[in-house]
C-alpha cells in the first residue's frame, strides 16, 4: 500500500466481544488500494452454523463504495441486502444491509450494516490524532478526542 502503514495479518488477532475495546481499522480495497473506510471493525457473522470472519462499519467514506444490483435475502433471515462495489475499480467487496429484519434488529449486534469480505480487503490499525498510538472502539463511537483522562481509556 502506498500509505506506508503496517497492515494487519488477518490471522494475528481474533475478534473480541461486539464493539468494545477493539482496534478501529482503516479498510482498503484489495484490488485497487482505494480507501473505503476509516471506522472498520473485525467481526464474525452472526447467522448460520459456520462462523465467517468479516469487516464491518457503520459508515463507509463518501464516494468509496456503492450498493449495486437489486436487493436480495438469504435463507437465514428476511433482511434486504445489496452487494457493494468499490467505486474506483468496480469489484464487489461486500454487502450492505439495506433493510434489517425485525429479528436482526432485536439481536445483539454492533449496529454496523456495511459488511466487507475479508478476502477482498486490506486493513490497517487506525492511529490516534497524534499518531503515536492506536485508536479503538468505543472511543471512535463516542467521538472522544483522545485528550486528558479519557486518553488512557481510548488507546493502549
PDB file of C-alpha atoms in Angstrom:
ATOM      1  CA  UNK A   1       0.000   0.000   0.000  1.00  0.00           C
ATOM      2  CA  UNK A   2       1.181   3.484  -0.721  1.00  0.00           C
ATOM      3  CA  UNK A   3       0.183   4.780   2.733  1.00  0.00           C
ATOM      4  CA  UNK A   4       3.283   3.312   4.360  1.00  0.00           C
ATOM      5  CA  UNK A   5       1.250   1.940   7.291  1.00  0.00           C
ATOM      6  CA  UNK A   6       1.845  -1.569   8.556  1.00  0.00           C
ATOM      7  CA  UNK A   7      -1.080  -3.825   7.708  1.00  0.00           C
ATOM      8  CA  UNK A   8      -2.589  -6.433   9.940  1.00  0.00           C
ATOM      9  CA  UNK A   9      -2.075 -10.082   9.278  1.00  0.00           C
ATOM     10  CA  UNK A  10      -5.649 -11.349   9.035  1.00  0.00           C
ATOM     11  CA  UNK A  11      -4.834 -14.167  11.468  1.00  0.00           C
ATOM     12  CA  UNK A  12      -2.980 -12.028  14.006  1.00  0.00           C
ATOM     13  CA  UNK A  13      -5.837 -11.260  16.363  1.00  0.00           C
ATOM     14  CA  UNK A  14      -9.219 -12.934  16.838  1.00  0.00           C
ATOM     15  CA  UNK A  15     -12.260 -10.677  17.000  1.00  0.00           C
ATOM     16  CA  UNK A  16     -13.248  -9.685  20.513  1.00  0.00           C
ATOM     17  CA  UNK A  17     -16.658  -9.004  22.061  1.00  0.00           C
ATOM     18  CA  UNK A  18     -19.119  -6.953  19.981  1.00  0.00           C
ATOM     19  CA  UNK A  19     -17.756  -3.477  19.515  1.00  0.00           C
ATOM     20  CA  UNK A  20     -15.814  -2.857  22.700  1.00  0.00           C
ATOM     21  CA  UNK A  21     -12.075  -2.466  23.293  1.00  0.00           C
ATOM     22  CA  UNK A  22     -11.208  -3.472  19.751  1.00  0.00           C
ATOM     23  CA  UNK A  23      -8.929  -1.594  17.420  1.00  0.00           C
ATOM     24  CA  UNK A  24     -10.505   0.710  14.867  1.00  0.00           C
ATOM     25  CA  UNK A  25      -9.418  -0.326  11.380  1.00  0.00           C
ATOM     26  CA  UNK A  26      -8.849   1.539   8.149  1.00  0.00           C
ATOM     27  CA  UNK A  27     -10.117  -0.565   5.223  1.00  0.00           C
ATOM     28  CA  UNK A  28      -8.764  -0.525   1.661  1.00  0.00           C
ATOM     29  CA  UNK A  29      -9.908  -2.310  -1.489  1.00  0.00           C
ATOM     30  CA  UNK A  30      -7.524  -5.197  -2.153  1.00  0.00           C
ATOM     31  CA  UNK A  31      -7.781  -4.731  -5.918  1.00  0.00           C
ATOM     32  CA  UNK A  32      -7.003  -1.003  -6.302  1.00  0.00           C
ATOM     33  CA  UNK A  33      -5.995   0.220  -2.794  1.00  0.00           C
ATOM     34  CA  UNK A  34      -8.918   2.686  -2.685  1.00  0.00           C
ATOM     35  CA  UNK A  35      -9.580   3.879   0.891  1.00  0.00           C
ATOM     36  CA  UNK A  36     -13.080   2.617   1.755  1.00  0.00           C
ATOM     37  CA  UNK A  37     -13.497   3.245   5.457  1.00  0.00           C
ATOM     38  CA  UNK A  38     -11.800   4.793   8.494  1.00  0.00           C
ATOM     39  CA  UNK A  39     -14.191   3.215  11.033  1.00  0.00           C
ATOM     40  CA  UNK A  40     -13.788  -0.514  10.397  1.00  0.00           C
ATOM     41  CA  UNK A  41     -14.067  -3.403  12.809  1.00  0.00           C
ATOM     42  CA  UNK A  42     -13.119  -7.070  12.545  1.00  0.00           C
ATOM     43  CA  UNK A  43     -16.264  -9.166  13.153  1.00  0.00           C
ATOM     44  CA  UNK A  44     -17.782 -12.608  12.723  1.00  0.00           C
ATOM     45  CA  UNK A  45     -21.139 -13.187  11.077  1.00  0.00           C
ATOM     46  CA  UNK A  46     -23.999 -13.890  13.462  1.00  0.00           C
ATOM     47  CA  UNK A  47     -26.113 -16.081  11.177  1.00  0.00           C
ATOM     48  CA  UNK A  48     -25.675 -19.648  10.068  1.00  0.00           C
ATOM     49  CA  UNK A  49     -23.820 -22.598  11.542  1.00  0.00           C
ATOM     50  CA  UNK A  50     -20.434 -21.610  10.089  1.00  0.00           C
ATOM     51  CA  UNK A  51     -18.738 -18.525  11.563  1.00  0.00           C
ATOM     52  CA  UNK A  52     -17.440 -16.237   8.817  1.00  0.00           C
ATOM     53  CA  UNK A  53     -14.852 -13.570   9.614  1.00  0.00           C
ATOM     54  CA  UNK A  54     -15.620 -10.206   8.037  1.00  0.00           C
ATOM     55  CA  UNK A  55     -15.073  -6.481   8.474  1.00  0.00           C
ATOM     56  CA  UNK A  56     -17.898  -4.063   9.185  1.00  0.00           C
ATOM     57  CA  UNK A  57     -18.525  -0.339   9.532  1.00  0.00           C
ATOM     58  CA  UNK A  58     -21.369   1.960  10.429  1.00  0.00           C
ATOM     59  CA  UNK A  59     -20.389   4.321   7.629  1.00  0.00           C
ATOM     60  CA  UNK A  60     -18.102   3.968   4.612  1.00  0.00           C
ATOM     61  CA  UNK A  61     -16.355   7.024   3.194  1.00  0.00           C
ATOM     62  CA  UNK A  62     -18.366   9.118   0.734  1.00  0.00           C
ATOM     63  CA  UNK A  63     -17.824   8.054  -2.867  1.00  0.00           C
ATOM     64  CA  UNK A  64     -15.870   4.904  -1.905  1.00  0.00           C
ATOM     65  CA  UNK A  65     -18.445   2.129  -2.336  1.00  0.00           C
ATOM     66  CA  UNK A  66     -21.922   1.916  -3.769  1.00  0.00           C
ATOM     67  CA  UNK A  67     -24.745  -0.583  -3.486  1.00  0.00           C
ATOM     68  CA  UNK A  68     -25.280  -2.359  -6.779  1.00  0.00           C
ATOM     69  CA  UNK A  69     -27.903  -4.664  -8.283  1.00  0.00           C
ATOM     70  CA  UNK A  70     -31.263  -5.475  -6.767  1.00  0.00           C
ATOM     71  CA  UNK A  71     -31.677  -6.321  -3.107  1.00  0.00           C
ATOM     72  CA  UNK A  72     -31.940  -9.949  -2.053  1.00  0.00           C
ATOM     73  CA  UNK A  73     -32.494 -12.039   1.072  1.00  0.00           C
ATOM     74  CA  UNK A  74     -30.763 -15.144   2.375  1.00  0.00           C
ATOM     75  CA  UNK A  75     -32.199 -18.290   3.927  1.00  0.00           C
ATOM     76  CA  UNK A  76     -31.094 -17.075   7.396  1.00  0.00           C
ATOM     77  CA  UNK A  77     -33.460 -14.089   7.774  1.00  0.00           C
ATOM     78  CA  UNK A  78     -35.544 -11.551   5.870  1.00  0.00           C
ATOM     79  CA  UNK A  79     -33.010  -8.694   5.844  1.00  0.00           C
ATOM     80  CA  UNK A  80     -32.847  -6.950   2.452  1.00  0.00           C
ATOM     81  CA  UNK A  81     -29.213  -6.989   1.263  1.00  0.00           C
ATOM     82  CA  UNK A  82     -27.383  -5.336  -1.633  1.00  0.00           C
ATOM     83  CA  UNK A  83     -23.894  -6.116  -2.884  1.00  0.00           C
ATOM     84  CA  UNK A  84     -21.434  -3.211  -2.658  1.00  0.00           C
ATOM     85  CA  UNK A  85     -18.665  -2.417  -5.119  1.00  0.00           C
ATOM     86  CA  UNK A  86     -15.570  -0.242  -4.897  1.00  0.00           C
ATOM     87  CA  UNK A  87     -16.211   2.900  -6.918  1.00  0.00           C
ATOM     88  CA  UNK A  88     -12.592   3.096  -8.129  1.00  0.00           C
ATOM     89  CA  UNK A  89     -12.247  -0.390  -9.657  1.00  0.00           C
ATOM     90  CA  UNK A  90     -15.806  -1.775  -9.704  1.00  0.00           C
ATOM     91  CA  UNK A  91     -15.027  -5.002  -7.825  1.00  0.00           C
ATOM     92  CA  UNK A  92     -17.625  -6.293  -5.373  1.00  0.00           C
ATOM     93  CA  UNK A  93     -16.116  -6.010  -1.885  1.00  0.00           C
ATOM     94  CA  UNK A  94     -19.058  -6.862   0.390  1.00  0.00           C
ATOM     95  CA  UNK A  95     -22.684  -6.053   1.036  1.00  0.00           C
ATOM     96  CA  UNK A  96     -24.965  -3.501   2.684  1.00  0.00           C
ATOM     97  CA  UNK A  97     -27.918  -4.497   4.841  1.00  0.00           C
ATOM     98  CA  UNK A  98     -30.389  -2.107   3.273  1.00  0.00           C
ATOM     99  CA  UNK A  99     -33.394  -3.116   5.384  1.00  0.00           C
ATOM    100  CA  UNK A 100     -32.609  -5.103   8.541  1.00  0.00           C
ATOM    101  CA  UNK A 101     -35.341  -7.539   9.555  1.00  0.00           C
ATOM    102  CA  UNK A 102     -37.047  -7.305  12.928  1.00  0.00           C
ATOM    103  CA  UNK A 103     -35.233 -10.382  14.263  1.00  0.00           C
ATOM    104  CA  UNK A 104     -31.795  -8.993  13.422  1.00  0.00           C
ATOM    105  CA  UNK A 105     -32.621  -5.558  14.817  1.00  0.00           C
ATOM    106  CA  UNK A 106     -33.574  -7.172  18.137  1.00  0.00           C
ATOM    107  CA  UNK A 107     -30.424  -9.320  18.281  1.00  0.00           C
ATOM    108  CA  UNK A 108     -27.156  -8.273  19.891  1.00  0.00           C
ATOM    109  CA  UNK A 109     -25.043  -6.621  17.187  1.00  0.00           C
ATOM    110  CA  UNK A 110     -22.740  -3.638  16.717  1.00  0.00           C
ATOM    111  CA  UNK A 111     -25.088  -1.516  14.572  1.00  0.00           C
ATOM    112  CA  UNK A 112     -22.856  -1.861  11.521  1.00  0.00           C
ATOM    113  CA  UNK A 113     -24.794  -2.526   8.316  1.00  0.00           C
ATOM    114  CA  UNK A 114     -21.903  -2.241   5.813  1.00  0.00           C
ATOM    115  CA  UNK A 115     -20.103  -5.588   5.658  1.00  0.00           C
ATOM    116  CA  UNK A 116     -16.817  -6.264   3.842  1.00  0.00           C
ATOM    117  CA  UNK A 117     -15.482  -9.631   2.667  1.00  0.00           C
ATOM    118  CA  UNK A 118     -12.085 -10.097   4.352  1.00  0.00           C
ATOM    119  CA  UNK A 119     -10.651 -11.767   1.244  1.00  0.00           C
ATOM    120  CA  UNK A 120     -11.237  -8.540  -0.736  1.00  0.00           C
ATOM    121  CA  UNK A 121      -9.968  -6.028   1.824  1.00  0.00           C
ATOM    122  CA  UNK A 122      -6.623  -4.903   3.238  1.00  0.00           C
ATOM    123  CA  UNK A 123      -6.786  -3.479   6.764  1.00  0.00           C
ATOM    124  CA  UNK A 124      -4.571  -1.295   8.937  1.00  0.00           C
ATOM    125  CA  UNK A 125      -4.968  -0.288  12.558  1.00  0.00           C
ATOM    126  CA  UNK A 126      -6.066   3.345  12.798  1.00  0.00           C
ATOM    127  CA  UNK A 127      -3.833   5.699  14.755  1.00  0.00           C
ATOM    128  CA  UNK A 128      -4.941   8.404  17.179  1.00  0.00           C
ATOM    129  CA  UNK A 129      -4.847  12.042  16.050  1.00  0.00           C
ATOM    130  CA  UNK A 130      -1.332  12.425  17.466  1.00  0.00           C
ATOM    131  CA  UNK A 131      -0.226   9.350  15.521  1.00  0.00           C
ATOM    132  CA  UNK A 132       1.549   7.758  18.478  1.00  0.00           C
ATOM    133  CA  UNK A 133      -0.965   5.082  19.475  1.00  0.00           C
ATOM    134  CA  UNK A 134      -3.838   3.001  18.144  1.00  0.00           C
ATOM    135  CA  UNK A 135      -7.462   4.131  18.310  1.00  0.00           C
ATOM    136  CA  UNK A 136     -10.030   1.632  19.471  1.00  0.00           C
ATOM    137  CA  UNK A 137     -13.756   1.284  19.993  1.00  0.00           C
ATOM    138  CA  UNK A 138     -15.732   2.673  21.831  1.00  0.00           C
ATOM    139  CA  UNK A 139     -13.787   5.946  21.663  1.00  0.00           C
ATOM    140  CA  UNK A 140     -14.459   6.499  17.974  1.00  0.00           C
ATOM    141  CA  UNK A 141     -18.105   5.633  18.749  1.00  0.00           C
ATOM    142  CA  UNK A 142     -18.383   8.313  21.415  1.00  0.00           C
ATOM    143  CA  UNK A 143     -16.478  10.973  19.496  1.00  0.00           C
ATOM    144  CA  UNK A 144     -13.777  11.093  22.170  1.00  0.00           C
ATOM    145  CA  UNK A 145     -10.991  13.480  21.208  1.00  0.00           C
ATOM    146  CA  UNK A 146      -8.201  11.456  22.860  1.00  0.00           C
ATOM    147  CA  UNK A 147      -7.221  14.131  25.369  1.00  0.00           C
ATOM    148  CA  UNK A 148      -6.833  14.221  29.122  1.00  0.00           C
ATOM    149  CA  UNK A 149      -8.069  11.376  31.347  1.00  0.00           C
ATOM    150  CA  UNK A 150     -10.030   9.774  28.537  1.00  0.00           C
ATOM    151  CA  UNK A 151      -6.874   9.212  26.501  1.00  0.00           C
ATOM    152  CA  UNK A 152      -5.806   6.361  28.791  1.00  0.00           C
ATOM    153  CA  UNK A 153      -9.087   4.577  28.095  1.00  0.00           C
ATOM    154  CA  UNK A 154      -9.070   5.073  24.317  1.00  0.00           C
ATOM    155  CA  UNK A 155      -5.703   3.726  23.297  1.00  0.00           C
ATOM    156  CA  UNK A 156      -3.191   1.239  24.561  1.00  0.00           C
TER     157      UNK A 156
END
